Amino acid sequence: MTTLIKNGILITAYNEHKGDVLIDGEKIVSIEAESKALADVIIDASGKYVMPGGVDPHTHFSALCNVGNQDTAGYETTDAVVVGGTTTIVDYAPQDIGKGLLDSIKYRINVRAKDSCVDYALHAMITDVMDSIFDEIQELPRIGVTSIKCFMAYNGSPLHVDDGTLYKVLQKSKEYGITVFVHAENGEIIHTLQQDCVKMGDLHPRYHAVSRPAFVETEATRRAIYLAQIADTPIYIVHVTCKGAADAIKEAKCRGQKVMGETCTQYLTLDRSYLEQKDIREAAKYICSPALRDLKEVDALWDALNERTLNAVVSDHCGIGMNIKQYGLDNFTNIANGAPGAADRINMLWTEGVTKGRISKQTFVQIISTNPAKINGIYPQKGHIDIGSDADIMILDPSYKGTVRLADNPNGVDYNLYEGKELNGRVDTVLLRGKVVVEKAKFIGEFGQGRFVHSNSFGAAYHGLDDIK
Ligand code: URP
Ligand code: ZN
Ligand code: ZN
């Protein structure tokens, strides 16, 4: 089947021009200013922007929460992600209890992700440090996984990885072209500060931010970067939230170290006041780690994106409904960390970033699609509109005016962090490998349409992010 997207303005990470995109089957086969091609399906994109489908490289579907024994919402909720303009996620594949890295990944592909609506690559993720995982690391590229996540935070939970393990993972990963991703927060200091809060009876969710100050993130970021420098291997810092951590990345980049970093929609568009709401149930929704910050840190993150210190904006999506959050309402240390957001990442970033003049349209495409595809070794199959790339395309209507409403795009949990926020522009059509799966901002695809995508080794270090100016 052939499809022609006509009359739209094509925006890529590199440029912007009028362009008609012809698709044959799953691939883009031509791009012309005015195509005369005949096609089975014609999509008129007049007055709209045609961009590569989003790549969200930080999601947690069907994954154990950091407290309790409940899982986040599963892949059957990824229809909302596609409606939000994202066509590929790179989801974390935590070790299942008693299983190794490889078995957990295979189980995810064969069982957990069978309903996925979105294409997905995977990051390996250590949650049970046993000797065998160091031998498994070398096998990861063979099964299409070229990144591994370590949590420096969450002491006391199986997610935590100590410095010795992190260093060993960095050394092993280097040998096999695997990029190490770290959640950089000093878990020991957080634990101490949490205990102090509990002793004082300071149990409201606002103390989540008090017990996770920015310096614990800055310190761990500097430590992780230093260990990667000693191991002489690339490192990627997930969910950066403060100037201190961004400065550490910037300094490392300036001295030539291969360091990459991301921030999340929530750290760019929300602030600490959401945790300070009197209503504990409301405040609990905003417990994610690192914690939401003051406005001066929010501004610093936008600057870090513009100066290319940070390379991507991700959702860190965790489908944790109030049924799970409620277990910790009497003590913030027992509230599961994480918040939903994969469905809102692109629309929120368009309104808050592009329409408010904080980032250019090219930067927008870079940070929500092209850079994540490069970093994760799936570019140019994903993250670009070009001949030979997968026909993963989102069409955004810049004239749309409305507000975020959970009812418009149910995300699998019973709230939306951005409820009521203004939207100026919205994704209205999405194609996944040539097939229209979202029309008029409604999902019309099939559950199970998503496919596993193989990643290549040392994504960014191999492809180089420097060619994007
Ligand atoms: O609070 C968060 N971000 N939870 C999800 C796990 C993680 O730390 O990435
Ligand atoms: Zn994290
Ligand atoms: Zn995360």
CSV table of C-alpha atoms and ligand atoms in Angstrom, one decimal:
chain,number,residue,atom,x,y,z
A,1,MET,CA,0.0,0.0,0.0
A,2,THR,CA,1.2,3.5,-0.8
A,3,THR,CA,0.4,6.7,1.2
A,4,LEU,CA,1.2,10.3,0.2
A,5,ILE,CA,1.3,13.0,2.9
A,6,LYS,CA,0.7,16.2,0.9
A,7,ASN,CA,1.0,20.0,1.4
A,8,GLY,CA,2.5,19.9,4.9
A,9,ILE,CA,5.6,21.7,6.2
A,10,LEU,CA,8.3,19.1,6.9
A,11,ILE,CA,10.3,19.7,10.0
A,12,THR,CA,13.4,17.6,10.8
A,13,ALA,CA,16.2,18.1,13.2
A,14,TYR,CA,18.1,19.8,10.4
A,15,ASN,CA,15.7,22.0,8.5
A,16,GLU,CA,12.2,23.0,7.6
A,17,HIS,CA,10.6,23.1,4.1
A,18,LYS,CA,7.5,22.3,2.1
A,19,GLY,CA,7.6,18.6,1.4
A,20,ASP,CA,5.3,15.8,0.3
A,21,VAL,CA,6.2,12.4,1.7
A,22,LEU,CA,5.6,9.2,-0.2
A,23,ILE,CA,5.4,5.9,1.7
A,24,ASP,CA,5.4,2.5,0.2
A,25,GLY,CA,4.6,-0.2,2.8
A,26,GLU,CA,6.5,0.6,5.9
A,27,LYS,CA,9.2,2.9,4.5
A,28,ILE,CA,9.5,6.4,3.2
A,29,VAL,CA,10.4,6.2,-0.5
A,30,SER,CA,10.4,9.8,-1.7
A,31,ILE,CA,10.3,13.4,-0.5
A,32,GLU,CA,9.5,16.1,-3.0
A,33,ALA,CA,8.4,19.7,-2.8
A,34,GLU,CA,5.3,18.9,-4.8
A,35,SER,CA,4.8,15.3,-5.5
A,36,LYS,CA,2.7,14.2,-8.5
A,37,ALA,CA,2.7,10.6,-7.3
A,38,LEU,CA,-0.4,8.5,-7.2
A,39,ALA,CA,-1.1,6.8,-3.9
A,40,ASP,CA,-3.7,4.5,-2.4
A,41,VAL,CA,-4.1,6.9,0.5
A,42,ILE,CA,-3.7,10.7,0.4
A,43,ILE,CA,-3.4,12.7,3.6
A,44,ASP,CA,-3.8,16.4,3.3
A,45,ALA,CA,-1.5,18.1,5.8
A,46,SER,CA,-2.2,21.7,4.7
A,47,GLY,CA,-1.4,24.2,7.5
A,48,LYS,CA,0.2,21.4,9.6
A,49,TYR,CA,3.7,20.3,10.5
A,50,VAL,CA,4.9,16.9,9.5
A,51,MET,CA,7.6,15.6,11.8
A,52,PRO,CA,9.3,12.3,12.7
A,53,GLY,CA,7.3,10.3,15.2
A,54,GLY,CA,8.5,10.8,18.7
A,55,VAL,CA,11.1,8.5,20.3
A,56,ASP,CA,10.8,8.4,24.1
A,57,PRO,CA,13.9,6.7,25.5
A,58,HIS,CA,12.8,6.5,29.1
A,59,THR,CA,9.6,4.7,30.0
A,60,HIS,CA,8.7,2.1,32.6
A,61,PHE,CA,5.9,-0.1,31.4
A,62,SER,CA,5.1,-3.2,33.4
A,63,ALA,CA,7.9,-2.6,35.9
A,64,LEU,CA,8.2,-3.1,39.7
A,65,CYS,CA,7.7,0.1,41.7
A,66,ASN,CA,10.5,1.2,44.0
A,67,VAL,CA,8.3,0.6,47.1
A,68,GLY,CA,5.8,-2.2,47.6
A,69,ASN,CA,5.4,-5.1,45.2
A,70,GLN,CA,3.2,-3.6,42.6
A,71,ASP,CA,3.9,-3.2,38.9
A,72,THR,CA,3.3,0.0,36.8
A,73,ALA,CA,0.7,-0.1,34.1
A,74,GLY,CA,1.5,-2.4,31.2
A,75,TYR,CA,1.9,-2.1,27.4
A,76,GLU,CA,-1.9,-2.4,27.0
A,77,THR,CA,-1.9,1.3,27.9
A,78,THR,CA,0.5,2.4,25.2
A,79,ASP,CA,-2.3,3.5,22.9
A,80,ALA,CA,-2.1,6.8,24.8
A,81,VAL,CA,1.6,7.1,24.0
A,82,VAL,CA,0.9,6.8,20.3
A,83,VAL,CA,-2.0,9.4,20.5
A,84,GLY,CA,0.6,11.7,22.1
A,85,GLY,CA,2.8,11.4,18.9
A,86,THR,CA,5.4,8.9,20.1
A,87,THR,CA,6.0,6.0,17.8
A,88,THR,CA,9.0,4.3,19.5
A,89,ILE,CA,9.8,4.0,23.2
A,90,VAL,CA,13.0,2.6,24.7
A,91,ASP,CA,11.5,0.9,27.7
A,92,TYR,CA,13.4,-0.3,30.8
A,93,ALA,CA,13.6,-4.1,31.2
A,94,PRO,CA,14.2,-4.7,34.8
A,95,GLN,CA,15.4,-8.1,35.8
A,96,ASP,CA,12.4,-10.2,36.9
A,97,ILE,CA,12.7,-11.7,40.3
A,98,GLY,CA,15.2,-14.6,40.2
A,99,LYS,CA,15.9,-14.1,36.5
A,100,GLY,CA,18.9,-12.8,34.6
A,101,LEU,CA,19.2,-9.9,32.3
A,102,LEU,CA,18.7,-11.9,29.1
A,103,ASP,CA,15.7,-14.0,30.3
A,104,SER,CA,14.0,-10.9,31.6
A,105,ILE,CA,14.4,-9.2,28.2
A,106,LYS,CA,13.2,-12.2,26.3
A,107,TYR,CA,10.2,-12.6,28.7
A,108,ARG,CA,9.4,-8.9,28.1
A,109,ILE,CA,9.5,-9.3,24.3
A,110,ASN,CA,7.5,-12.5,24.2
A,111,VAL,CA,5.0,-11.9,27.0
A,112,ARG,CA,4.9,-8.5,28.7
A,113,ALA,CA,5.0,-6.4,25.6
A,114,LYS,CA,2.7,-8.5,23.4
A,115,ASP,CA,0.0,-5.9,23.5
A,116,SER,CA,2.3,-3.0,22.7
A,117,CYS,CA,0.8,-0.3,20.4
A,118,VAL,CA,4.1,1.4,20.0
A,119,ASP,CA,7.4,0.1,18.6
A,120,TYR,CA,9.9,-0.5,21.4
A,121,ALA,CA,13.6,-0.9,22.0
A,122,LEU,CA,14.8,-2.0,25.4
A,123,HIS,CA,17.4,-1.0,28.0
A,124,ALA,CA,18.7,-3.8,30.3
A,125,MET,CA,18.3,-2.9,33.9
A,126,ILE,CA,20.0,-4.4,36.9
A,127,THR,CA,17.7,-5.1,39.9
A,128,ASP,CA,19.5,-8.2,41.3
A,129,VAL,CA,23.3,-8.1,41.4
A,130,MET,CA,24.5,-11.6,40.9
A,131,ASP,CA,27.8,-12.8,39.4
A,132,SER,CA,26.2,-14.1,36.2
A,133,ILE,CA,24.9,-10.7,35.1
A,134,PHE,CA,28.5,-9.6,34.3
A,135,ASP,CA,28.8,-12.5,31.9
A,136,GLU,CA,25.4,-11.7,30.4
A,137,ILE,CA,26.4,-8.1,29.5
A,138,GLN,CA,28.4,-9.4,26.5
A,139,GLU,CA,25.3,-11.2,25.1
A,140,LEU,CA,23.1,-8.1,25.1
A,141,PRO,CA,24.1,-6.6,21.7
A,142,ARG,CA,23.4,-10.0,20.1
A,143,ILE,CA,19.8,-9.7,21.1
A,144,GLY,CA,19.5,-6.0,20.1
A,145,VAL,CA,20.0,-4.3,23.5
A,146,THR,CA,22.9,-1.9,23.8
A,147,SER,CA,22.3,0.0,27.0
A,148,ILE,CA,22.2,-0.9,30.6
A,149,LYS,CA,20.7,1.1,33.5
A,150,CYS,CA,22.1,1.4,37.0
A,151,PHE,CA,20.3,3.2,39.9
A,152,MET,CA,22.6,5.0,42.2
A,153,ALA,CA,19.6,5.9,44.3
A,154,TYR,CA,16.8,3.9,46.0
A,155,ASN,CA,19.0,2.4,48.7
A,156,GLY,CA,17.2,-0.4,50.4
A,157,SER,CA,15.3,-1.4,47.3
A,158,PRO,CA,16.4,-4.0,44.8
A,159,LEU,CA,16.9,-1.2,42.3
A,160,HIS,CA,19.9,0.2,44.0
A,161,VAL,CA,23.4,-0.5,42.6
A,162,ASP,CA,26.5,0.2,44.7
A,163,ASP,CA,29.6,2.1,43.3
A,164,GLY,CA,31.6,-1.1,43.0
A,165,THR,CA,29.0,-2.7,40.8
A,166,LEU,CA,28.5,0.5,38.7
A,167,TYR,CA,32.3,0.6,38.1
A,168,LYS,CA,32.4,-3.0,37.0
A,169,VAL,CA,29.3,-2.5,34.7
A,170,LEU,CA,31.1,0.5,33.1
A,171,GLN,CA,34.2,-1.6,32.5
A,172,LYS,CA,32.3,-4.6,31.1
A,173,SER,CA,30.0,-2.4,29.0
A,174,LYS,CA,32.9,-0.7,27.3
A,175,GLU,CA,34.2,-4.0,26.0
A,176,TYR,CA,30.9,-4.8,24.2
A,177,GLY,CA,29.8,-1.3,23.0
A,178,ILE,CA,27.1,-0.9,25.5
A,179,THR,CA,26.2,2.6,26.9
A,180,VAL,CA,25.6,2.8,30.6
A,181,PHE,CA,22.6,4.9,31.8
A,182,VAL,CA,22.6,6.1,35.4
A,183,HIS,CA,20.0,7.4,37.7
A,184,ALA,CA,22.4,9.7,39.6
A,185,GLU,CA,21.3,10.6,43.1
A,186,ASN,CA,23.3,9.9,46.3
A,187,GLY,CA,21.0,7.2,47.8
A,188,GLU,CA,22.8,7.2,51.2
A,189,ILE,CA,22.3,10.9,51.8
A,190,ILE,CA,18.7,10.7,50.7
A,191,HIS,CA,18.2,7.8,53.2
A,192,THR,CA,19.6,9.8,56.0
A,193,LEU,CA,17.6,12.9,55.2
A,194,GLN,CA,14.4,10.8,54.9
A,195,GLN,CA,15.0,9.4,58.4
A,196,ASP,CA,15.5,12.9,59.8
A,197,CYS,CA,12.1,13.9,58.2
A,198,VAL,CA,10.4,10.9,59.6
A,199,LYS,CA,11.8,11.5,63.1
A,200,MET,CA,10.5,15.1,63.0
A,201,GLY,CA,7.1,13.9,61.9
A,202,ASP,CA,7.5,15.6,58.5
A,203,LEU,CA,5.6,13.2,56.5
A,204,HIS,CA,3.7,15.2,53.8
A,205,PRO,CA,4.8,14.7,50.2
A,206,ARG,CA,6.6,18.1,50.3
A,207,TYR,CA,9.3,16.5,52.3
A,208,HIS,CA,10.1,14.3,49.3
A,209,ALA,CA,11.8,17.4,47.8
A,210,VAL,CA,13.4,18.4,51.2
A,211,SER,CA,15.0,14.9,51.5
A,212,ARG,CA,16.3,14.9,47.9
A,213,PRO,CA,18.0,18.3,47.5
A,214,ALA,CA,19.7,19.2,44.2
A,215,PHE,CA,23.2,18.6,45.7
A,216,VAL,CA,22.5,14.9,46.0
A,217,GLU,CA,21.9,14.8,42.3
A,218,THR,CA,24.9,17.0,41.5
A,219,GLU,CA,27.3,14.9,43.6
A,220,ALA,CA,26.1,11.6,42.1
A,221,THR,CA,26.3,13.0,38.6
A,222,ARG,CA,29.9,14.1,39.1
A,223,ARG,CA,30.8,10.7,40.6
A,224,ALA,CA,29.2,8.8,37.8
A,225,ILE,CA,30.9,10.9,35.1
A,226,TYR,CA,34.3,10.5,36.9
A,227,LEU,CA,33.9,6.7,37.1
A,228,ALA,CA,33.0,6.7,33.3
A,229,GLN,CA,36.1,8.8,32.6
A,230,ILE,CA,38.3,6.3,34.5
A,231,ALA,CA,36.7,3.4,32.7
A,232,ASP,CA,37.0,5.4,29.5
A,233,THR,CA,33.5,4.7,28.3
A,234,PRO,CA,30.4,6.7,27.3
A,235,ILE,CA,27.8,7.5,30.0
A,236,TYR,CA,24.3,8.8,29.8
A,237,ILE,CA,22.7,10.6,32.8
A,238,VAL,CA,18.9,10.1,33.0
A,239,HIS,CA,16.4,12.7,34.2
A,240,VAL,CA,18.7,15.7,35.0
A,241,THR,CA,16.8,18.3,37.0
A,242,CYS,CA,19.2,20.9,38.2
A,243,LYS,CA,21.9,23.3,37.1
A,244,GLY,CA,24.6,21.6,39.2
A,245,ALA,CA,24.1,18.3,37.4
A,246,ALA,CA,23.9,20.0,34.0
A,247,ASP,CA,27.1,21.9,34.7
A,248,ALA,CA,28.9,18.6,35.5
A,249,ILE,CA,27.8,17.3,32.1
A,250,LYS,CA,28.8,20.5,30.3
A,251,GLU,CA,32.3,20.5,31.9
A,252,ALA,CA,32.8,16.8,30.9
A,253,LYS,CA,31.7,17.5,27.3
A,254,CYS,CA,34.0,20.5,27.1
A,255,ARG,CA,37.0,18.3,28.0
A,256,GLY,CA,36.0,15.8,25.3
A,257,GLN,CA,34.3,13.1,27.4
A,258,LYS,CA,31.4,11.2,25.9
A,259,VAL,CA,28.7,12.2,28.3
A,260,MET,CA,25.0,12.6,27.3
A,261,GLY,CA,22.0,13.7,29.3
A,262,GLU,CA,18.3,14.0,29.3
A,263,THR,CA,15.7,15.9,31.2
A,264,CYS,CA,11.9,15.2,31.4
A,265,THR,CA,8.8,17.1,30.6
A,266,GLN,CA,7.8,17.4,34.2
A,267,TYR,CA,11.1,19.1,35.2
A,268,LEU,CA,10.6,21.7,32.4
A,269,THR,CA,7.0,22.5,32.9
A,270,LEU,CA,6.2,21.9,36.6
A,271,ASP,CA,7.9,23.0,39.8
A,272,ARG,CA,8.1,22.1,43.5
A,273,SER,CA,4.9,23.9,44.4
A,274,TYR,CA,3.0,20.9,43.0
A,275,LEU,CA,4.5,18.8,45.9
A,276,GLU,CA,3.5,21.5,48.4
A,277,GLN,CA,-0.3,21.3,47.8
A,278,LYS,CA,-2.2,20.8,51.0
A,279,ASP,CA,-4.3,18.0,49.6
A,280,ILE,CA,-2.0,15.0,50.2
A,281,ARG,CA,-3.6,12.9,47.4
A,282,GLU,CA,-3.0,15.7,44.9
A,283,ALA,CA,0.6,16.2,46.1
A,284,ALA,CA,1.3,12.4,46.0
A,285,LYS,CA,0.8,12.4,42.2
A,286,TYR,CA,3.9,14.5,41.8
A,287,ILE,CA,6.3,12.3,43.7
A,288,CYS,CA,8.9,11.3,41.2
A,289,SER,CA,12.6,11.2,41.5
A,290,PRO,CA,14.6,13.3,41.4
A,291,ALA,CA,12.1,15.7,43.0
A,292,LEU,CA,10.4,18.6,41.2
A,293,ARG,CA,12.6,21.7,41.7
A,294,ASP,CA,12.4,25.5,42.1
A,295,LEU,CA,11.8,27.7,39.1
A,296,LYS,CA,15.4,28.8,38.8
A,297,GLU,CA,16.4,25.2,38.1
A,298,VAL,CA,13.6,24.9,35.5
A,299,ASP,CA,15.0,27.9,33.7
A,300,ALA,CA,18.5,26.3,33.8
A,301,LEU,CA,17.2,23.1,32.2
A,302,TRP,CA,15.8,25.1,29.2
A,303,ASP,CA,19.2,26.8,28.8
A,304,ALA,CA,21.0,23.4,29.0
A,305,LEU,CA,18.8,22.1,26.2
A,306,ASN,CA,19.5,25.1,24.0
A,307,GLU,CA,23.3,24.9,24.6
A,308,ARG,CA,23.2,21.1,23.8
A,309,THR,CA,24.3,20.1,27.3
A,310,LEU,CA,21.2,18.0,27.5
A,311,ASN,CA,20.3,16.0,24.4
A,312,ALA,CA,16.8,14.7,25.0
A,313,VAL,CA,13.5,15.3,26.7
A,314,VAL,CA,11.8,12.1,27.9
A,315,SER,CA,8.8,11.2,29.9
A,316,ASP,CA,10.2,8.8,32.6
A,317,HIS,CA,6.6,7.5,32.3
A,318,CYS,CA,5.4,5.3,35.2
A,319,GLY,CA,1.8,4.3,35.2
A,320,ILE,CA,1.3,4.4,38.9
A,321,GLY,CA,-2.4,5.1,39.8
A,322,MET,CA,-3.8,6.3,43.0
A,323,ASN,CA,-4.5,2.6,43.9
A,324,ILE,CA,-0.7,2.3,44.4
A,325,LYS,CA,0.2,5.8,45.5
A,326,GLN,CA,-2.4,5.6,48.3
A,327,TYR,CA,-0.3,3.1,50.3
A,328,GLY,CA,2.1,5.9,51.3
A,329,LEU,CA,-0.3,8.8,51.9
A,330,ASP,CA,0.6,8.9,55.7
A,331,ASN,CA,4.3,8.9,55.0
A,332,PHE,CA,5.9,10.2,51.8
A,333,THR,CA,8.8,7.7,52.0
A,334,ASN,CA,6.3,4.9,51.3
A,335,ILE,CA,4.8,6.6,48.2
A,336,ALA,CA,5.8,4.8,44.9
A,337,ASN,CA,8.1,7.1,42.9
A,338,GLY,CA,7.2,8.0,39.4
A,339,ALA,CA,4.4,9.6,37.3
A,340,PRO,CA,2.7,9.2,34.0
A,341,GLY,CA,3.6,11.4,31.1
A,342,ALA,CA,4.4,9.5,27.9
A,343,ALA,CA,1.1,10.6,26.4
A,344,ASP,CA,1.8,14.3,27.1
A,345,ARG,CA,5.5,14.8,26.4
A,346,ILE,CA,5.2,16.0,22.8
A,347,ASN,CA,2.2,18.3,23.1
A,348,MET,CA,3.4,19.8,26.4
A,349,LEU,CA,6.8,20.5,25.0
A,350,TRP,CA,5.4,22.0,21.8
A,351,THR,CA,3.3,24.5,23.8
A,352,GLU,CA,5.7,25.2,26.5
A,353,GLY,CA,8.8,25.1,24.4
A,354,VAL,CA,8.1,26.1,20.8
A,355,THR,CA,5.1,28.3,21.1
A,356,LYS,CA,6.6,30.2,24.0
A,357,GLY,CA,9.8,30.8,22.1
A,358,ARG,CA,12.1,28.8,24.4
A,359,ILE,CA,13.3,26.4,21.7
A,360,SER,CA,13.3,26.3,17.9
A,361,LYS,CA,11.3,23.8,15.9
A,362,GLN,CA,14.5,22.0,14.9
A,363,THR,CA,15.6,21.7,18.6
A,364,PHE,CA,12.2,20.3,19.3
A,365,VAL,CA,12.5,17.5,16.8
A,366,GLN,CA,16.1,16.9,17.9
A,367,ILE,CA,15.2,16.4,21.6
A,368,ILE,CA,12.0,14.5,21.2
A,369,SER,CA,13.0,12.2,18.4
A,370,THR,CA,16.3,12.4,16.5
A,371,ASN,CA,18.8,12.5,19.4
A,372,PRO,CA,17.0,9.8,21.3
A,373,ALA,CA,17.1,7.6,18.2
A,374,LYS,CA,20.8,8.3,17.7
A,375,ILE,CA,21.7,7.8,21.3
A,376,ASN,CA,19.9,4.4,21.4
A,377,GLY,CA,21.4,3.1,18.2
A,378,ILE,CA,18.1,3.0,16.2
A,379,TYR,CA,18.8,6.0,13.9
A,380,PRO,CA,18.0,6.6,11.0
A,381,GLN,CA,15.5,3.7,11.0
A,382,LYS,CA,13.7,5.8,13.7
A,383,GLY,CA,13.8,9.5,14.5
A,384,HIS,CA,14.1,10.9,11.0
A,385,ILE,CA,12.1,11.6,7.9
A,386,ASP,CA,14.3,10.4,5.0
A,387,ILE,CA,14.2,7.9,2.2
A,388,GLY,CA,14.7,4.4,3.7
A,389,SER,CA,13.6,5.4,7.2
A,390,ASP,CA,10.6,3.7,8.8
A,391,ALA,CA,7.4,5.8,7.9
A,392,ASP,CA,6.9,6.8,11.6
A,393,ILE,CA,5.4,10.2,11.2
A,394,MET,CA,3.4,12.6,13.4
A,395,ILE,CA,1.4,15.5,12.0
A,396,LEU,CA,0.9,18.4,14.4
A,397,ASP,CA,-1.9,21.0,14.0
A,398,PRO,CA,-0.4,24.3,15.3
A,399,SER,CA,-3.9,26.0,15.2
A,400,TYR,CA,-5.4,23.7,17.8
A,401,LYS,CA,-6.3,25.4,21.1
A,402,GLY,CA,-7.5,23.4,24.1
A,403,THR,CA,-6.4,22.0,27.4
A,404,VAL,CA,-5.0,18.7,28.6
A,405,ARG,CA,-7.8,16.4,29.7
A,406,LEU,CA,-7.3,12.8,30.9
A,407,ALA,CA,-10.6,12.1,29.2
A,408,ASP,CA,-9.2,13.0,25.8
A,409,ASN,CA,-6.3,10.5,26.0
A,410,PRO,CA,-6.6,8.0,28.9
A,411,ASN,CA,-3.1,7.0,29.9
A,412,GLY,CA,-3.9,3.9,32.0
A,413,VAL,CA,-4.0,5.6,35.4
A,414,ASP,CA,-6.6,7.8,37.0
A,415,TYR,CA,-5.0,11.2,36.7
A,416,ASN,CA,-2.9,13.3,34.5
A,417,LEU,CA,0.0,15.5,35.9
A,418,TYR,CA,-0.9,18.2,33.3
A,419,GLU,CA,-4.7,18.3,33.7
A,420,GLY,CA,-6.1,21.7,32.7
A,421,LYS,CA,-2.8,23.0,31.2
A,422,GLU,CA,-3.2,25.0,28.0
A,423,LEU,CA,-2.3,23.4,24.7
A,424,ASN,CA,-1.5,25.6,21.7
A,425,GLY,CA,-1.1,23.0,19.0
A,426,ARG,CA,-1.6,19.2,19.2
A,427,VAL,CA,-0.6,16.1,17.4
A,428,ASP,CA,-3.6,15.0,15.4
A,429,THR,CA,-2.4,12.2,13.0
A,430,VAL,CA,0.2,9.5,13.6
A,431,LEU,CA,1.6,6.9,11.2
A,432,LEU,CA,3.5,3.9,12.5
A,433,ARG,CA,5.5,2.2,9.8
A,434,GLY,CA,3.2,3.6,7.1
A,435,LYS,CA,-0.1,2.8,8.8
A,436,VAL,CA,-2.4,5.5,10.1
A,437,VAL,CA,-2.8,4.7,13.8
A,438,VAL,CA,-4.1,8.0,15.1
A,439,GLU,CA,-6.7,10.1,13.3
A,440,LYS,CA,-8.2,13.4,14.7
A,441,ALA,CA,-6.2,12.7,17.9
A,442,LYS,CA,-7.9,9.3,18.5
A,443,PHE,CA,-6.3,5.9,18.4
A,444,ILE,CA,-7.4,3.8,15.4
A,445,GLY,CA,-4.6,1.3,15.5
A,446,GLU,CA,-4.4,-2.2,16.9
A,447,PHE,CA,-3.2,-3.5,20.2
A,448,GLY,CA,-0.1,-5.6,19.5
A,449,GLN,CA,0.9,-3.6,16.5
A,450,GLY,CA,4.2,-2.5,18.2
A,451,ARG,CA,7.4,-4.3,17.3
A,452,PHE,CA,10.7,-4.8,19.1
A,453,VAL,CA,13.4,-2.7,17.5
A,454,HIS,CA,17.1,-3.8,17.6
A,455,SER,CA,19.6,-1.2,18.9
A,456,ASN,CA,23.1,-0.9,17.5
A,457,SER,CA,26.1,-0.5,19.8
A,458,PHE,CA,27.3,2.8,21.3
A,459,GLY,CA,24.4,4.7,19.7
A,460,ALA,CA,25.5,8.3,20.0
A,461,ALA,CA,29.2,7.6,20.4
A,462,TYR,CA,29.0,5.7,17.1
A,463,HIS,CA,26.7,8.0,15.2
A,464,GLY,CA,27.9,11.2,16.8
A,465,LEU,CA,25.6,13.8,18.1
A,466,ASP,CA,27.9,16.6,16.8
A,467,ASP,CA,26.4,16.6,13.4
A,468,ILE,CA,23.3,18.3,14.8
A,469,LYS,CA,23.9,22.0,15.2
B,1,URP,O1,10.4,8.5,40.2
B,1,URP,C1,10.8,7.9,39.2
B,1,URP,N1,11.5,8.5,38.3
B,1,URP,N2,10.5,6.6,39.1
B,1,URP,C2,10.8,5.8,38.1
B,1,URP,C3,12.1,5.1,38.2
B,1,URP,C4,13.2,6.0,38.0
B,1,URP,O2,13.8,6.5,38.9
B,1,URP,O3,13.5,6.3,36.8
B,2,ZN,ZN,15.4,7.2,37.8
B,3,ZN,ZN,12.8,6.2,35.2
